[in-house]
Coordinates of C-alpha atoms in Angstrom, one line a residue:
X1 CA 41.9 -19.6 17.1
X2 CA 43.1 -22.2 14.6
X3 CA 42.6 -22.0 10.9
X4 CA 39.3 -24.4 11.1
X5 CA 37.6 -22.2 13.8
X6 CA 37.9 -19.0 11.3
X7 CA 36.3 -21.0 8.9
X8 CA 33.0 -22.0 10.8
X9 CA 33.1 -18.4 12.3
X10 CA 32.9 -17.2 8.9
X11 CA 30.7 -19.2 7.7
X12 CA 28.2 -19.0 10.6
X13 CA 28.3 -15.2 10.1
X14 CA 27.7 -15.6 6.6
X15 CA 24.4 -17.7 7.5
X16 CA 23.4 -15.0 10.0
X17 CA 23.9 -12.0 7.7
X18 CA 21.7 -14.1 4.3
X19 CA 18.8 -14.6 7.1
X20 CA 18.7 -11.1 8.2
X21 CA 18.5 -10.1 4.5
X22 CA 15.9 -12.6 3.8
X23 CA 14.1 -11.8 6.8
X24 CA 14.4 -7.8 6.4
X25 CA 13.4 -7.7 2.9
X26 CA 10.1 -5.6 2.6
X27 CA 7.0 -6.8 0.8
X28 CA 5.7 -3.9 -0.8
X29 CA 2.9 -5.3 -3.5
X30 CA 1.1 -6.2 0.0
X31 CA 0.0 -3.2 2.4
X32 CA 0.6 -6.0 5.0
X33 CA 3.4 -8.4 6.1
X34 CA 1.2 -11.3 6.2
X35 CA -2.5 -11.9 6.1
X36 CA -4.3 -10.8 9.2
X37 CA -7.2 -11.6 10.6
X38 CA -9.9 -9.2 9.8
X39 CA -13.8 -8.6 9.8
X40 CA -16.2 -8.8 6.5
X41 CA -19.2 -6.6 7.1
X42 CA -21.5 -6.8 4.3
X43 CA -24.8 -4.1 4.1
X44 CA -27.2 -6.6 5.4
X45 CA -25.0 -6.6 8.7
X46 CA -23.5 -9.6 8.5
X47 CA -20.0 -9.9 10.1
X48 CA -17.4 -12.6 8.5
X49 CA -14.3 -13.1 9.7
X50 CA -11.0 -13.8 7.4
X51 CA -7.7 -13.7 6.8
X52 CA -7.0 -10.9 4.7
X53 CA -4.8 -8.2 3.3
X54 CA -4.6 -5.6 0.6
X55 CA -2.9 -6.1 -3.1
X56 CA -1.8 -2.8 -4.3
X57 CA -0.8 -4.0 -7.6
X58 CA -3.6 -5.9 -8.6
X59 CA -6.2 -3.0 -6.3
X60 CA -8.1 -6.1 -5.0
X61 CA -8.6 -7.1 -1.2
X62 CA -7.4 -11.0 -0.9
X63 CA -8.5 -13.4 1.7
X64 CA -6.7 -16.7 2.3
X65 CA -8.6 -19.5 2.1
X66 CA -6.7 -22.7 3.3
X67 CA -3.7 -21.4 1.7
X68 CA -4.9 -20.6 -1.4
X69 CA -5.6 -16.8 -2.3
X70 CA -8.5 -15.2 -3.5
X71 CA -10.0 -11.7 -4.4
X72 CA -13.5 -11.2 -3.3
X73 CA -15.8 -12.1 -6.1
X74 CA -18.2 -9.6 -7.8
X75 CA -21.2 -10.8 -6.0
X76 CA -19.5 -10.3 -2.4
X77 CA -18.2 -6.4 -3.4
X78 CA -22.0 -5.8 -4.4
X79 CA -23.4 -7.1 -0.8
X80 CA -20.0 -5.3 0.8
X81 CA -20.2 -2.2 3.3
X82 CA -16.5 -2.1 5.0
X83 CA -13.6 -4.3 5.8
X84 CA -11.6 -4.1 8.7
X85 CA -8.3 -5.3 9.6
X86 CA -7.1 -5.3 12.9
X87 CA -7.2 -0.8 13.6
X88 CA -8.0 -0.4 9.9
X89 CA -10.9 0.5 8.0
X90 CA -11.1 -0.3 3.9
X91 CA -14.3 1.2 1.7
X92 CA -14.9 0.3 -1.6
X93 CA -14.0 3.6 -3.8
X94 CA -15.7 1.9 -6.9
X95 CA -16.9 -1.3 -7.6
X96 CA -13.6 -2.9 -6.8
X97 CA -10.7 -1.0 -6.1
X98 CA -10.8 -0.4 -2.1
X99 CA -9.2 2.9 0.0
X100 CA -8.5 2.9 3.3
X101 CA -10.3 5.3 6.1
X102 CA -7.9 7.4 7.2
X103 CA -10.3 10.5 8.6
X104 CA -14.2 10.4 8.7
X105 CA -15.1 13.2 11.3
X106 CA -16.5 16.3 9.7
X107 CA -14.3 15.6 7.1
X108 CA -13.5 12.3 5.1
X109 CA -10.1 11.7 4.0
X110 CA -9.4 8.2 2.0
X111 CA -6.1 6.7 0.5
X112 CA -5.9 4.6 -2.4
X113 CA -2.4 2.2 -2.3
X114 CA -1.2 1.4 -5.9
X115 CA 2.0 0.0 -6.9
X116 CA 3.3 -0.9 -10.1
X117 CA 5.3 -4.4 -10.3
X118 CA 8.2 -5.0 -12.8
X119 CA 10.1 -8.1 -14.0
X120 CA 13.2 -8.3 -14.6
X121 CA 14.3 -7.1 -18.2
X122 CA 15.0 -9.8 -20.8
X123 CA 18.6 -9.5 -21.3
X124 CA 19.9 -7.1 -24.0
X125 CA 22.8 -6.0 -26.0
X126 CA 26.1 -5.2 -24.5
X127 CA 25.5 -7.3 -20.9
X128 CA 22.2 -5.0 -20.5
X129 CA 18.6 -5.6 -19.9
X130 CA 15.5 -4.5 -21.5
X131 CA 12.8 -3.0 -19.4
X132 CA 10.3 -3.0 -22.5
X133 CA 10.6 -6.3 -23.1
X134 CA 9.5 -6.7 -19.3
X135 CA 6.8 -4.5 -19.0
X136 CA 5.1 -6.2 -22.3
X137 CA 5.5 -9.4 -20.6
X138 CA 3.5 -8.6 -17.4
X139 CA 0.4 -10.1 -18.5
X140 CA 2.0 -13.5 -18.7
X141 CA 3.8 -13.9 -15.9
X142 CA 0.7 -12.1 -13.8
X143 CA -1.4 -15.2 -15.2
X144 CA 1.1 -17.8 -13.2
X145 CA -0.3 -16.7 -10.0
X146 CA 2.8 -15.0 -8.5
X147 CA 1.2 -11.6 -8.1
X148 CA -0.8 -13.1 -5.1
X149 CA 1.8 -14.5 -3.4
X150 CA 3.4 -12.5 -0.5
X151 CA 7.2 -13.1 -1.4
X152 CA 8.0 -11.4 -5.1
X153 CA 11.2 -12.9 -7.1
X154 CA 14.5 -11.2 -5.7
X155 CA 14.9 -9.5 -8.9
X156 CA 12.0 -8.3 -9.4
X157 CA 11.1 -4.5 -8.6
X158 CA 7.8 -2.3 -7.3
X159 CA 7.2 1.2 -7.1
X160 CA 4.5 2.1 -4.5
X161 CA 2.5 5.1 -5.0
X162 CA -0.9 6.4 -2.7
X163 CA -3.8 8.6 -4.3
X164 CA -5.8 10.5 -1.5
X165 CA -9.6 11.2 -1.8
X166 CA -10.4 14.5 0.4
X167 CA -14.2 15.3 0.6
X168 CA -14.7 18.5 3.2
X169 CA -18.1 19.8 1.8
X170 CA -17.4 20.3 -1.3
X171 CA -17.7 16.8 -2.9
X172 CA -14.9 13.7 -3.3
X173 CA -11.9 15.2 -4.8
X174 CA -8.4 13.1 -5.4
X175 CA -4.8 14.4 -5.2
X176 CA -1.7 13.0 -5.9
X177 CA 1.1 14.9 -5.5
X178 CA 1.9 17.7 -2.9
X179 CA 1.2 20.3 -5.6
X180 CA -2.2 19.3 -6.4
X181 CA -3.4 18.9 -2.6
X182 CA -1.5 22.6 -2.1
X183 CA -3.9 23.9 -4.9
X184 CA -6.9 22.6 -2.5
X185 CA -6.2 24.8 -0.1
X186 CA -5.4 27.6 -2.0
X187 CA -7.5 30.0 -0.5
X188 CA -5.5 29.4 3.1
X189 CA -1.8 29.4 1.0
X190 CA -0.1 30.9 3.9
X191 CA -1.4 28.8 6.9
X192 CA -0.4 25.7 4.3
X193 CA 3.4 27.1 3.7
X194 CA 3.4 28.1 7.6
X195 CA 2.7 24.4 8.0
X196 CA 5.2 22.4 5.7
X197 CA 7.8 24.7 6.6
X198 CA 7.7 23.9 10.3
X199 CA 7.1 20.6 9.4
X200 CA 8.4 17.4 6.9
X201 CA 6.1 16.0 5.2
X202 CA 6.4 13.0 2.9
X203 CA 3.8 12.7 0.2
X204 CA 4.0 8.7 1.2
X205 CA 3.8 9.0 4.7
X206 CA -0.2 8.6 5.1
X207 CA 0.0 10.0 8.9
X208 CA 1.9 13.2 7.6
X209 CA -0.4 13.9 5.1
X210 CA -3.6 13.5 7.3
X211 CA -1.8 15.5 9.9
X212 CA -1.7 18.2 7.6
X213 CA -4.9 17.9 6.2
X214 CA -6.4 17.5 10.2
X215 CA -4.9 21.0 10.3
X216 CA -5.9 22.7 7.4
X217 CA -9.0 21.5 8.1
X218 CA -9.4 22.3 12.0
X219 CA -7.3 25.8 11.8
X220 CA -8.7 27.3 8.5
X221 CA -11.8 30.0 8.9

């Protein structure tokens, strides 16, 4: 293989390896990869379809209308009963912030996604940045309409967080650390440590936590 041959090799690998990173990059301001098609059911019974998915950073559920995207207006969230996107459910926990369904048999288990978004710092002495300098400038660049969009600015950064909403008879109560849902069950401490010792669970892992929650609340007298 001459010289000219390791050159396109090399460059041809170099083209594969920036689309795998483009292509493997994680939205995580969206609970979805791309707007799905989904159903609007509003109290009166009336069905209408969408494209749709879930901001976690602004709490809103966005349809896509033509390309442009929009968060339900305040009339719509009045008039709304449930959204559904393909095998998920989505209830409005107030007037409009959504959760999503995870468990409504006997007991009703909710999640609420968040995520905080932060630009990049403004740059700072010493080759540094300035993160407060970024966080007080959230309001501006929110207003440019980049929030909605599905692809973030490479150096930007999010940190995800869920808030579950556990009612089993004795009203809506929310949780958001292991600790606090631990303190829930207080009463059955020993069938909860028998449970996360035999098995992982990751506070962000929505099926772990409503496995153990399914059997807290299936195995406790």
């Amino acid at each position: 293989m001459n010289y000219r041959h390791i050159l396109l090799f090399s460059l041809i690998l170099c083209c594969f390896s920036l689309a795998a990173q483009r292509q493997g990059k994680e939205i995580y301001h969206y609970i979805l990869p791309e707007f799905t098609k989904g159903t609007v059911l509003m109290k009166d019974g009336t069905k209408n379809p969408a494209l749709l998915n879930y901001n976690a950073a602004t709490e809103e559920m966005i349809f896509d209308q033509n390309g442009q995207k929009l968060a339900f207006a305040e009339l719509t969230l009045n008039q709304l009963d449930t959204v559904f996107i393909e095998n998920r459910k989505f209830v409005l926990l107030d007037k409009n912030k959504f959760a999503e369904v995870i468990h409504r048999d006997g007991y009703k288990l909710l999640v609420q996604h968040k995520c905080r978004i932060i630009p990049p710092g403004k740059p700072a002495a010493y080759g540094g940045t300035s993160q407060t300098s970024s966080t007080t400038s959230y309001s501006s660049w929110s207003g440019s309409g980049v929030i909605y969009q599905l692809d973030l600015p490479d150096d930007f950064k999010v940190n995800s967080s869920v808030i579950y909403w556990l009612d089993n008879g004795e009203g809506l109560k929310s949780f958001s650390s292991m600790g606090q849902l631990k303190k829930i069950y207080n009463k059955q401490k020993s069938l909860y440590n028998k449970y996360t010792r035999e098995n992982k669970v990751d506070f962000k892992d929505t099926e772990a936590v409503a496995s153990l929650i399914h059997y807290m609340e299936t195995n406790s007298q």
